XYZ file of C-alpha atoms in Angstrom:
725
model
C 0.004 0.007 0.003
C 1.136 3.521 -0.736
C 2.010 5.370 2.473
C 0.899 8.822 1.238
C -1.994 9.165 -1.134
C -1.027 11.719 -3.734
C -3.586 14.082 -5.325
C -1.849 14.333 -8.639
C -4.279 16.744 -10.251
C -3.625 19.317 -7.502
C 0.167 19.249 -7.688
C 0.753 18.833 -11.433
C -0.240 20.975 -14.391
C -2.268 19.276 -17.174
C 0.678 18.328 -19.351
C 2.673 16.965 -16.382
C -0.391 15.025 -15.221
C -0.829 13.436 -18.637
C 2.812 12.276 -18.661
C 2.554 10.858 -15.097
C -0.698 9.020 -15.756
C 0.322 7.505 -19.091
C 2.003 4.339 -17.823
C 1.691 1.917 -20.749
C 3.313 2.290 -24.151
C 6.022 4.657 -25.477
C 5.886 8.328 -24.397
C 8.020 11.238 -25.709
C 8.015 14.239 -23.369
C 9.317 17.485 -24.858
C 10.295 19.350 -21.727
C 11.259 22.996 -22.174
C 13.760 24.634 -19.826
C 12.425 25.053 -16.286
C 9.177 23.202 -17.063
C 9.361 20.697 -14.268
C 10.675 17.615 -16.063
C 12.315 16.286 -12.840
C 9.087 16.762 -10.977
C 7.301 14.810 -13.713
C 9.743 11.917 -13.496
C 9.562 11.802 -9.677
C 5.771 11.696 -9.654
C 5.728 9.053 -12.398
C 7.955 6.820 -10.294
C 5.592 7.269 -7.375
C 2.577 6.516 -9.624
C 4.057 3.296 -10.933
C 4.719 2.025 -7.429
C 1.252 3.184 -6.353
C -0.464 1.034 -8.978
C 1.486 -2.050 -7.881
C 4.549 -2.192 -10.134
C 7.409 -3.817 -8.256
C 10.236 -1.219 -7.742
C 12.722 -3.692 -9.137
C 10.884 -3.663 -12.435
C 11.358 0.120 -12.926
C 14.495 1.552 -14.472
C 15.351 5.272 -14.295
C 18.288 6.283 -16.519
C 19.856 9.713 -15.986
C 23.245 11.210 -16.882
C 24.547 11.214 -13.306
C 23.914 8.708 -10.575
C 23.509 11.557 -8.154
C 20.539 12.855 -10.159
C 18.890 9.441 -10.137
C 19.453 9.059 -6.398
C 17.892 12.466 -5.689
C 14.846 11.703 -7.807
C 14.228 8.416 -6.047
C 14.682 10.028 -2.616
C 12.065 12.645 -3.587
C 9.699 9.905 -4.792
C 10.143 8.027 -1.526
C 9.426 11.187 0.448
C 6.300 11.872 -1.548
C 4.867 8.388 -1.587
C 6.441 5.176 -0.447
C 9.791 3.962 0.915
C 9.783 1.255 -1.783
C 10.615 3.927 -4.356
C 14.171 3.760 -3.099
C 14.391 0.227 -4.501
C 13.830 1.438 -8.064
C 16.887 0.805 -10.271
C 18.384 4.250 -10.992
C 21.676 5.270 -12.567
C 23.467 6.085 -15.800
C 23.734 4.180 -19.056
C 27.345 3.511 -18.226
C 26.626 2.163 -14.723
C 23.887 -0.103 -16.096
C 26.271 -1.329 -18.799
C 28.974 -1.903 -16.209
C 26.688 -4.045 -14.029
C 25.595 -6.187 -16.955
C 29.083 -6.562 -18.395
C 30.549 -7.658 -15.063
C 28.107 -10.558 -15.090
C 28.612 -11.487 -18.785
C 32.191 -10.399 -19.579
C 33.094 -13.942 -20.563
C 30.730 -13.768 -23.557
C 32.877 -10.901 -24.896
C 36.253 -12.457 -24.239
C 36.989 -10.517 -21.019
C 37.592 -11.579 -17.434
C 35.181 -10.209 -14.836
C 38.185 -8.366 -13.292
C 38.583 -5.959 -16.263
C 39.559 -2.393 -15.393
C 37.837 0.767 -16.601
C 40.040 3.434 -18.173
C 39.226 7.041 -17.367
C 39.910 9.775 -19.876
C 43.468 10.620 -18.800
C 44.388 6.908 -18.713
C 43.040 6.588 -22.197
C 45.229 9.508 -23.323
C 48.310 7.882 -21.786
C 47.665 4.616 -23.554
C 47.096 6.325 -26.893
C 50.230 8.450 -26.480
C 52.310 5.418 -25.638
C 51.095 3.481 -28.644
C 51.566 6.491 -30.952
C 55.097 6.924 -29.714
C 55.896 3.264 -30.337
C 54.593 3.584 -33.915
C 57.395 6.091 -34.580
C 55.375 8.064 -37.049
C 57.521 9.929 -39.517
C 56.463 13.547 -39.464
C 55.705 15.118 -42.763
C 54.497 18.643 -43.553
C 52.642 19.035 -40.263
C 53.114 17.607 -36.776
C 51.290 14.477 -35.668
C 48.225 15.278 -33.477
C 48.689 15.602 -29.716
C 47.466 12.880 -27.352
C 44.254 14.716 -26.434
C 43.377 15.182 -30.089
C 44.126 11.581 -30.920
C 41.915 10.480 -28.014
C 39.101 12.736 -29.218
C 39.341 11.210 -32.693
C 39.235 7.601 -31.422
C 36.398 8.349 -28.973
C 34.327 10.254 -31.549
C 34.861 7.413 -34.029
C 33.558 4.924 -31.472
C 30.594 7.022 -30.443
C 29.543 7.877 -33.964
C 30.173 4.305 -35.150
C 32.246 5.501 -38.043
C 35.873 5.154 -39.186
C 38.602 7.492 -38.015
C 38.946 8.747 -41.580
C 35.419 10.113 -41.544
C 36.069 11.942 -38.231
C 39.247 13.416 -39.638
C 37.452 14.552 -42.758
C 34.686 16.281 -40.886
C 36.483 17.729 -37.856
C 40.233 17.500 -38.297
C 40.960 17.912 -42.014
C 44.369 19.367 -41.183
C 45.492 15.873 -40.159
C 44.090 13.956 -43.140
C 47.551 13.103 -44.381
C 47.931 10.906 -41.271
C 44.756 8.958 -41.984
C 46.527 5.641 -42.413
C 48.577 6.026 -39.216
C 45.585 7.070 -37.093
C 43.575 4.131 -38.467
C 46.404 1.824 -37.425
C 46.555 3.494 -34.030
C 42.846 2.757 -33.520
C 43.475 -0.909 -34.251
C 46.455 -1.035 -31.881
C 44.491 0.646 -29.146
C 41.665 -1.830 -29.503
C 44.097 -4.742 -29.250
C 45.964 -3.219 -26.301
C 42.755 -2.910 -24.293
C 41.791 -6.520 -24.870
C 45.329 -7.801 -24.076
C 45.372 -5.878 -20.807
C 41.740 -6.505 -19.762
C 40.797 -2.828 -20.115
C 37.671 -1.046 -21.228
C 37.118 2.706 -21.649
C 33.817 4.549 -21.282
C 32.950 4.076 -24.937
C 33.511 0.325 -24.700
C 30.998 -0.013 -21.882
C 28.175 1.166 -24.138
C 29.458 -0.561 -27.261
C 29.843 -3.935 -25.580
C 26.508 -3.601 -23.761
C 24.756 -2.981 -27.048
C 26.620 -5.953 -28.577
C 25.308 -8.169 -25.807
C 21.739 -6.974 -26.394
C 21.997 -7.298 -30.133
C 23.606 -10.733 -30.249
C 22.122 -12.491 -27.198
C 18.340 -12.917 -27.279
C 18.260 -14.511 -23.819
C 20.011 -11.560 -22.108
C 17.851 -9.118 -24.008
C 14.619 -10.808 -22.944
C 15.832 -11.243 -19.364
C 16.533 -7.520 -19.070
C 13.206 -6.733 -20.745
C 11.386 -8.732 -18.059
C 13.478 -7.286 -15.234
C 12.947 -3.690 -16.389
C 9.335 -3.647 -17.433
C 9.052 0.137 -17.223
C 11.899 2.333 -18.455
C 12.332 6.114 -18.127
C 15.214 8.082 -19.678
C 16.108 11.617 -18.637
C 17.958 14.123 -20.911
C 17.277 12.014 -23.960
C 18.546 14.777 -26.224
C 22.035 14.060 -24.907
C 22.060 10.391 -25.849
C 24.076 9.056 -28.758
C 23.063 6.508 -31.320
C 24.415 3.603 -29.250
C 22.335 4.640 -26.201
C 19.234 5.002 -28.434
C 19.789 1.430 -29.611
C 20.134 0.228 -26.012
C 16.764 1.757 -25.187
C 15.223 0.200 -28.279
C 16.519 -3.305 -27.469
C 15.609 -3.203 -23.772
C 12.032 -2.085 -24.532
C 11.683 -4.453 -27.500
C 9.018 -6.700 -25.919
C 6.975 -4.253 -23.849
C 7.409 -0.778 -25.374
C 6.848 0.763 -21.933
C 9.456 3.474 -22.278
C 9.213 7.215 -21.561
C 11.978 9.512 -22.753
C 12.164 13.085 -21.512
C 14.279 15.797 -23.091
C 14.600 19.108 -24.857
C 16.162 19.167 -28.277
C 16.874 22.904 -27.723
C 19.300 21.988 -24.886
C 21.402 19.414 -26.799
C 24.899 20.826 -26.388
C 27.188 17.750 -26.217
C 27.830 16.776 -29.810
C 31.569 16.729 -28.968
C 30.775 13.661 -26.835
C 28.819 12.056 -29.645
C 25.374 13.179 -28.445
C 22.783 13.391 -31.192
C 19.814 15.689 -30.643
C 18.064 13.976 -33.578
C 17.364 11.020 -31.307
C 14.432 13.155 -30.108
C 13.062 13.360 -33.636
C 13.773 9.703 -34.478
C 12.155 8.209 -31.350
C 8.713 8.067 -32.992
C 10.296 6.015 -35.733
C 11.456 3.417 -33.214
C 8.056 3.317 -31.507
C 5.340 4.475 -34.023
C 2.536 4.299 -31.461
C 4.285 6.946 -29.294
C 2.363 9.626 -27.445
C 4.063 13.039 -27.540
C 3.519 15.443 -24.627
C 4.947 18.992 -24.405
C 5.792 20.648 -21.108
C 5.720 24.389 -21.847
C 4.833 26.103 -18.531
C 8.019 27.481 -17.082
C 8.488 27.734 -13.284
C 11.860 29.487 -13.319
C 12.000 32.686 -15.373
C 10.018 35.845 -15.866
C 8.078 36.206 -19.124
C 10.449 38.833 -20.624
C 13.314 36.346 -20.286
C 11.185 33.551 -21.799
C 10.148 35.820 -24.668
C 13.850 36.213 -25.547
C 14.532 32.470 -25.306
C 11.477 31.600 -27.411
C 12.597 34.131 -30.056
C 16.136 32.718 -29.963
C 14.967 29.191 -30.838
C 12.501 30.422 -33.472
C 15.674 31.056 -35.555
C 16.683 27.340 -35.299
C 16.666 25.348 -38.499
C 15.204 22.302 -36.769
C 13.411 22.016 -33.447
C 10.193 20.853 -31.809
C 7.790 23.786 -31.802
C 7.173 24.895 -28.222
C 6.480 28.227 -26.558
C 7.557 28.669 -22.955
C 5.244 30.715 -20.770
C 4.943 31.447 -17.068
C 2.225 32.589 -14.666
C 4.756 34.846 -12.889
C 3.878 38.487 -13.315
C 6.202 41.405 -14.129
C 9.904 41.151 -14.782
C 12.569 43.283 -16.423
C 13.436 43.081 -20.073
C 16.766 41.373 -20.637
C 19.562 43.918 -21.348
C 22.312 43.766 -23.977
C 25.160 45.899 -22.690
C 28.011 47.322 -24.731
C 30.821 47.529 -22.188
C 33.394 49.014 -24.545
C 36.523 47.125 -23.466
C 37.244 43.885 -21.683
C 38.427 45.638 -18.463
C 35.226 47.695 -18.503
C 33.213 44.527 -18.926
C 34.834 43.160 -15.766
C 34.322 46.458 -13.972
C 30.663 46.648 -14.971
C 29.966 43.137 -13.650
C 31.742 43.837 -10.339
C 29.795 47.100 -9.817
C 26.544 45.373 -10.771
C 27.193 42.606 -8.287
C 27.876 45.095 -5.482
C 24.651 46.964 -6.225
C 22.599 43.732 -6.438
C 23.948 42.856 -3.009
C 22.890 46.272 -1.689
C 19.373 45.464 -2.862
C 19.417 42.342 -0.744
C 20.359 39.690 -3.276
C 22.736 36.943 -2.058
C 25.961 36.642 -4.036
C 25.295 32.879 -4.120
C 22.305 33.631 -6.393
C 24.420 35.407 -9.017
C 26.336 33.757 -11.842
C 28.574 34.827 -14.718
C 28.526 32.446 -17.676
C 30.883 32.222 -20.652
C 31.488 30.121 -23.763
C 35.092 29.101 -22.910
C 36.993 29.014 -19.586
C 39.614 31.525 -20.706
C 36.973 34.202 -21.312
C 36.783 34.916 -17.551
C 40.488 35.603 -16.856
C 40.186 39.407 -16.898
C 37.061 39.223 -14.759
C 38.772 36.947 -12.239
C 41.580 39.494 -11.798
C 39.053 42.277 -11.184
C 37.088 40.131 -8.730
C 40.329 39.442 -6.817
C 41.182 43.163 -6.797
C 37.792 44.027 -5.361
C 37.728 41.145 -2.871
C 34.663 39.461 -4.321
C 34.773 35.694 -3.581
C 33.966 33.317 -6.418
C 34.095 29.684 -7.456
C 34.719 28.567 -11.013
C 33.397 25.511 -12.799
C 34.414 23.965 -16.020
C 38.105 23.503 -15.286
C 40.419 20.747 -14.088
C 38.765 17.593 -12.713
C 39.745 16.221 -9.347
C 40.533 12.709 -10.484
C 42.799 14.017 -13.247
C 45.219 15.378 -10.623
C 48.522 13.461 -10.735
C 48.684 12.740 -6.958
C 45.153 11.279 -6.962
C 45.965 9.020 -9.897
C 49.231 7.962 -8.253
C 47.465 6.717 -5.133
C 44.636 4.958 -6.927
C 47.024 3.198 -9.313
C 48.384 1.173 -6.346
C 44.896 -0.117 -5.749
C 44.166 -0.781 -9.370
C 47.109 -3.147 -9.858
C 45.817 -5.241 -6.981
C 42.386 -5.773 -8.500
C 43.714 -6.181 -12.083
C 47.331 -7.402 -12.376
C 47.119 -6.953 -16.205
C 46.615 -3.142 -15.914
C 49.868 -2.064 -17.587
C 49.046 1.616 -17.395
C 48.679 1.609 -13.583
C 51.759 -0.614 -13.214
C 53.802 1.868 -15.234
C 52.642 4.765 -12.995
C 53.347 2.878 -9.789
C 56.798 1.697 -10.868
C 57.997 5.032 -12.193
C 57.395 6.590 -8.732
C 60.328 4.487 -7.473
C 63.843 5.893 -7.702
C 66.026 4.555 -10.497
C 63.050 3.133 -12.419
C 62.210 4.876 -15.666
C 60.264 4.045 -18.787
C 62.489 1.261 -20.078
C 63.007 -0.570 -16.775
C 59.320 -0.316 -15.803
C 58.345 -1.887 -19.144
C 60.784 -4.721 -18.584
C 59.253 -5.432 -15.192
C 55.738 -5.354 -16.612
C 56.667 -7.722 -19.458
C 58.280 -10.149 -16.956
C 55.156 -10.171 -14.744
C 52.944 -10.929 -17.710
C 55.146 -13.813 -18.826
C 55.460 -15.302 -15.337
C 51.835 -14.664 -14.339
C 53.056 -13.971 -10.825
C 51.194 -12.198 -8.059
C 51.517 -8.453 -7.701
C 53.396 -8.712 -4.427
C 56.106 -10.881 -6.059
C 57.400 -7.921 -7.984
C 60.603 -7.823 -5.935
C 61.580 -11.214 -7.480
C 62.238 -9.607 -10.841
C 65.459 -11.147 -12.131
C 66.894 -7.774 -13.254
C 66.778 -6.459 -9.654
C 69.931 -4.484 -8.850
C 71.405 -2.846 -5.722
C 69.693 0.451 -6.508
C 66.247 -1.086 -6.832
C 65.446 -1.453 -3.124
C 62.215 0.462 -3.650
C 60.692 -2.670 -5.266
C 60.908 -4.415 -1.884
C 58.867 -1.723 -0.166
C 56.365 -1.800 -3.011
C 56.026 -5.571 -2.720
C 55.334 -5.252 1.024
C 52.587 -2.704 0.313
C 50.975 -4.856 -2.408
C 51.005 -7.913 -0.156
C 49.247 -5.950 2.563
C 46.704 -4.653 0.053
C 45.959 -8.217 -1.129
C 44.943 -9.434 2.342
C 41.486 -10.983 2.551
C 38.715 -8.865 4.079
C 40.804 -5.688 3.893
C 38.413 -2.767 4.043
C 38.747 -0.090 1.292
C 39.468 2.716 3.769
C 42.266 0.632 5.326
C 43.697 0.092 1.863
C 43.672 3.820 1.142
C 45.452 4.484 4.468
C 48.145 1.911 3.676
C 48.840 3.480 0.287
C 48.813 6.971 1.734
C 51.425 6.016 4.344
C 53.598 4.533 1.611
C 53.036 7.436 -0.782
C 53.478 10.355 1.672
C 57.329 10.611 1.379
C 57.045 10.437 -2.417
C 54.404 13.167 -2.344
C 56.627 15.400 -0.164
C 59.584 15.002 -2.512
C 57.542 15.416 -5.694
C 55.399 18.485 -4.897
C 56.090 21.794 -3.158
C 52.377 22.127 -2.217
C 52.224 18.635 -0.675
C 50.169 19.759 2.404
C 47.211 20.682 0.137
C 47.563 17.551 -1.918
C 47.820 15.410 1.226
C 44.524 16.915 2.500
C 42.881 16.045 -0.811
C 44.198 12.462 -0.609
C 42.732 12.149 2.873
C 39.295 12.773 1.437
C 39.550 9.441 -0.348
C 39.575 7.694 3.032
C 36.113 8.904 3.937
C 34.838 8.068 0.449
C 36.259 4.549 0.613
C 34.596 3.949 4.032
C 31.217 3.749 2.211
C 32.282 0.628 0.290
C 32.697 -3.032 1.107
C 35.264 -3.800 -1.585
C 38.182 -2.063 -3.276
C 36.937 -2.911 -6.759
C 33.495 -1.301 -6.252
C 35.207 1.772 -4.744
C 37.509 2.178 -7.755
C 34.787 1.539 -10.302
C 32.470 4.082 -8.732
C 35.221 6.722 -8.791
C 35.593 6.138 -12.500
C 31.893 5.962 -13.270
C 30.884 8.951 -11.133
C 34.011 11.093 -10.602
C 33.788 14.146 -8.340
C 34.748 17.449 -10.011
C 36.674 18.942 -7.129
C 37.813 18.262 -3.571
C 34.955 20.364 -2.278
C 32.493 17.807 -3.662
C 34.078 15.158 -1.501
C 33.724 16.961 1.779
C 30.006 17.544 1.764
C 30.425 20.921 3.406
C 28.082 23.750 2.352
C 29.770 26.121 -0.077
C 30.572 29.570 1.291
C 28.829 32.627 -0.106
C 30.498 33.061 -3.465
C 29.814 34.253 -6.968
C 29.542 31.463 -9.528
C 31.723 31.635 -12.649
C 30.972 28.850 -15.077
C 31.227 27.693 -18.651
C 27.735 27.278 -20.148
C 28.284 23.540 -20.481
C 28.932 23.220 -16.715
C 25.907 25.405 -15.916
C 23.351 23.210 -17.600
C 20.622 22.189 -15.204
C 21.360 25.033 -12.730
C 19.670 28.373 -12.123
C 20.340 31.759 -10.512
C 18.306 34.885 -9.822
C 20.704 37.071 -11.804
C 22.821 35.870 -14.748
C 25.475 37.730 -16.679
C 26.669 36.241 -19.956
C 29.945 37.745 -21.171
C 31.649 38.032 -24.549
C 28.305 37.743 -26.345
C 29.760 38.647 -29.760
C 30.731 36.734 -32.900
C 34.218 35.296 -32.638
C 33.617 34.411 -29.014
C 29.970 33.310 -28.610
C 29.569 31.827 -31.127
C 33.271 31.137 -31.841
C 34.538 31.892 -35.325
C 34.974 28.193 -36.262
C 31.226 27.593 -35.818
C 30.355 29.726 -38.819
C 31.997 27.207 -41.198
C 29.566 24.459 -40.316
C 25.794 24.701 -40.097
C 25.439 21.970 -37.468
C 28.084 23.649 -35.290
C 26.374 26.992 -35.522
C 23.044 25.454 -34.591
C 24.650 23.844 -31.529
C 26.046 27.242 -30.540
C 22.516 28.628 -30.751
C 21.323 25.921 -28.423
C 24.195 26.717 -26.105
C 23.072 30.346 -25.996
C 19.553 29.078 -25.219
C 20.892 27.060 -22.280
C 22.770 30.125 -20.997
C 19.780 32.477 -21.162
C 17.362 30.023 -19.590
C 19.490 29.812 -16.423
C 18.198 33.280 -15.316
C 15.184 33.613 -13.056
C 14.813 37.406 -12.609
C 17.658 39.361 -14.287
C 19.509 38.608 -17.490
C 22.447 40.673 -18.787
C 24.246 39.904 -22.080
C 27.571 41.788 -22.213
C 29.914 42.428 -25.092
C 33.029 44.661 -25.248
C 32.488 46.273 -28.619
C 36.021 47.712 -28.878
C 37.689 44.314 -28.568
C 38.402 42.628 -31.901
C 37.794 38.878 -32.154
C 41.122 37.287 -32.991
C 39.612 35.587 -36.058
C 38.568 38.833 -37.730
C 40.561 40.337 -40.570
C 41.947 43.869 -40.668
C 39.180 44.840 -43.081
C 36.531 43.522 -40.632
C 38.194 45.415 -37.850
C 38.411 48.709 -39.743
C 34.760 48.420 -40.776
C 33.683 47.704 -37.190
C 35.558 50.711 -35.805
C 34.053 52.959 -38.444
C 30.661 51.691 -37.306
C 31.511 52.531 -33.675
C 32.652 49.083 -32.670
C 31.776 45.420 -33.014
C 28.177 44.299 -32.778
C 26.750 41.762 -30.339
C 26.400 38.108 -31.299
C 24.510 37.459 -34.531
C 22.109 35.367 -32.413
C 21.153 38.495 -30.508
C 21.089 40.781 -33.551
C 18.569 38.522 -35.288
C 16.067 38.792 -32.418
C 12.863 40.709 -33.237
C 12.331 44.225 -31.859
C 11.277 44.815 -28.215
C 12.736 41.516 -27.011
C 15.822 43.038 -25.410
C 16.874 46.516 -24.266
C 20.178 47.828 -25.664
C 22.318 49.874 -23.279
C 25.908 51.124 -23.083
C 28.369 51.205 -20.196
C 31.619 52.830 -21.251
C 34.435 55.010 -19.991
C 33.266 58.235 -18.381
C 29.901 56.829 -17.279
C 30.407 56.078 -13.653
C 27.161 56.930 -11.930
C 26.144 54.133 -9.547
C 25.143 50.970 -11.400
C 22.083 50.838 -9.117
C 20.710 53.932 -10.913
C 21.812 52.643 -14.305
C 20.012 49.367 -13.751
C 16.867 51.277 -12.911
C 16.758 53.570 -15.912
C 19.164 52.165 -18.562
C 22.251 54.297 -18.887
C 22.808 55.883 -22.390
C 20.120 53.801 -24.045
C 20.901 52.843 -27.590
C 18.204 53.293 -30.286
C 15.361 50.796 -29.891
C 15.159 48.120 -32.519
C 12.808 49.384 -35.108
C 13.655 53.078 -34.476
C 15.117 53.320 -37.972
C 13.273 52.157 -41.011
C 13.656 52.433 -44.770
C 11.433 51.284 -47.572
C 9.092 49.760 -45.016
C 11.810 47.613 -43.423
C 12.705 47.547 -39.714
C 15.256 45.588 -37.676
C 13.840 42.145 -36.972
C 11.877 41.940 -40.256
C 12.198 38.689 -42.177
C 13.280 39.206 -45.787
C 14.115 37.350 -48.982
C 17.083 38.251 -51.229
C 17.263 36.971 -54.818
C 20.773 35.559 -54.311
C 21.162 34.988 -50.560
C 17.682 33.672 -49.835
C 15.944 34.127 -46.472
C 17.327 36.332 -43.757
C 16.518 38.776 -40.949
C 17.248 42.533 -40.936
C 19.854 43.077 -38.235
C 20.363 46.827 -38.218
C 20.645 49.995 -40.377
C 24.077 51.523 -40.554
C 22.748 54.656 -42.273
C 19.804 55.612 -44.445
C 20.900 53.389 -47.330
C 23.007 50.637 -45.775
C 21.429 47.693 -44.011
C 22.973 44.631 -42.321
C 21.069 41.355 -42.902
C 21.763 37.999 -41.312
C 21.033 35.305 -43.896
C 20.235 31.759 -42.921
C 22.681 30.154 -45.357
C 25.190 32.938 -46.071
C 25.676 34.648 -42.696
C 25.909 38.398 -42.248
C 25.867 40.682 -45.301
C 26.081 44.500 -45.620
C 23.777 45.672 -48.430
C 23.110 49.012 -50.136
C 19.373 49.405 -50.433
C 19.762 51.507 -53.581
C 21.382 48.608 -55.462
C 19.681 45.513 -54.026
C 16.239 43.991 -53.724
C 14.892 42.890 -50.402
C 11.404 41.446 -50.242
C 9.693 41.518 -46.877
C 8.176 38.093 -45.964
């Protein structure tokens, strides 16, 4: 029996209610930003349990295990403790569980190790170096680029040559060598009982495709499937969903094609459009009521996506009243952009807004450097997201490698890292030791029996003692971490000047390990769900700080006031995006994600006197003659009265509080100038360039038009024909 009877019609809007009450058959939920998709999933879990579905027969797939856990906790609090027994997690964690049980069918032992991204780069680099590629007119790609190519090839299920042609044409002359590297990498992983993130999905799909019994067993086990953030799935994940729901078709996918921003990971927003093809009897439900932003902000975001070449038609609305129009601010220079934001933050604080509820978003991490210096000068605390990941730190990887060689003695990458920490052991000697251990099939703690052991190799004896202690039966994971930390501390002190900070970070692993019963499960969870920073390990509440974040890292979050900086072509979108229609469309979606993070105040800043590095001297001269560079073409193409244009430049130093209230030095409203019946924001057709939108008038006869297929063009109205459509 359900502990708490839920009155669904009183807590859900009509669209949410329809999604929650439709339990049988395929359902596609188009969930606009801030429309309560998580709430919908939570109540649907509760509803399934309420009508008698066993929790073990429900599967909730999300893109972080934390998200799944939070949803199930909410469902349990709303309805029934049994909701906690629902299977929740990521595609990768589900694949991992299944593969551990059936690894033998794929030619692997159940002790295989999972490679994280940096380990993958190290393997690829090592194999590429061994190939001794002869450099020709250009250098061979770096390890990170090679890893991107191999991963993209796996995710897109295409050859490396196709990836090179589409994304790295500068390296096409190395097509043969990179193809060979892909083959070597695949063989190396199998020889060393290794899988990377891509392999987890690929091998899981292979099991489902080739093994009818496993497919049917999983179909029975997971009779009701829900998938969150479906727009971020790739083709392999879409196939996994298809196969698992093959017999019952009880699958609900939730997503927003307008928020698909991870194509660099292989995500394909078209999965949203192709889902009805997999399940023709699908019911499509749109969640359009927004519970986050004011209507003026939503009007901007709706207009932004009306420009998209392909999207599900939806119109976000809210019942919230009032709200300021979003502002586009010309800050003149980059230092003035930083100063404007700092002054605005101080004035927002004076009005009673917490600094924790303010964020500055940007397209790339380096865009915030000048701002960070100004924040430091003014003593404004901040935290930044989108940078270095915790588990990629060398000292963290060093410690964990000692544990990894215990659970998988074939892990050559971890062995190499462990051995090279010992004095007098370099690349060549470590490889000799690894080769000997493979040939002899000896235990890890027998490493000090290596026949090449010399007088200067005493460190191998200490390592052997540690590995024997780590191999003891019933050793708890936190005890194992302590043993390695004691062994590693003198190495840490010698290797790093900032060893006290690094030691404190390593200590956090002890408390994490205490939650696990086995070393293997502890290591695998770290790889499957890595923390981003030491602060995430501690569980302490974050101090009052401003948030600086890349847009990618801000997805799913919200703040009362949001500043987006460098909103100008060459930065957001970056110059390279203009050469590819798909890339430009993804940049538009990224802008949509950025703008939909704001609840009450939205500011889009651009320093008009700063030239994008990609622009030519001619572009630069033209921009200066027109009083500076214009904001992003995405913003210029918006219809009139969607945003308010303002300027904040040198010499204008009245309090920002007053400026925010009245709009300092307002620029002409869109539509203030017109000629031959045209106004900025009008849709037009040109005989050669096709459809476009009037961006602005430079003078009585010159107009700037943003064309769908040809980009921005400056036209003379006396010598051209523009038809209003």
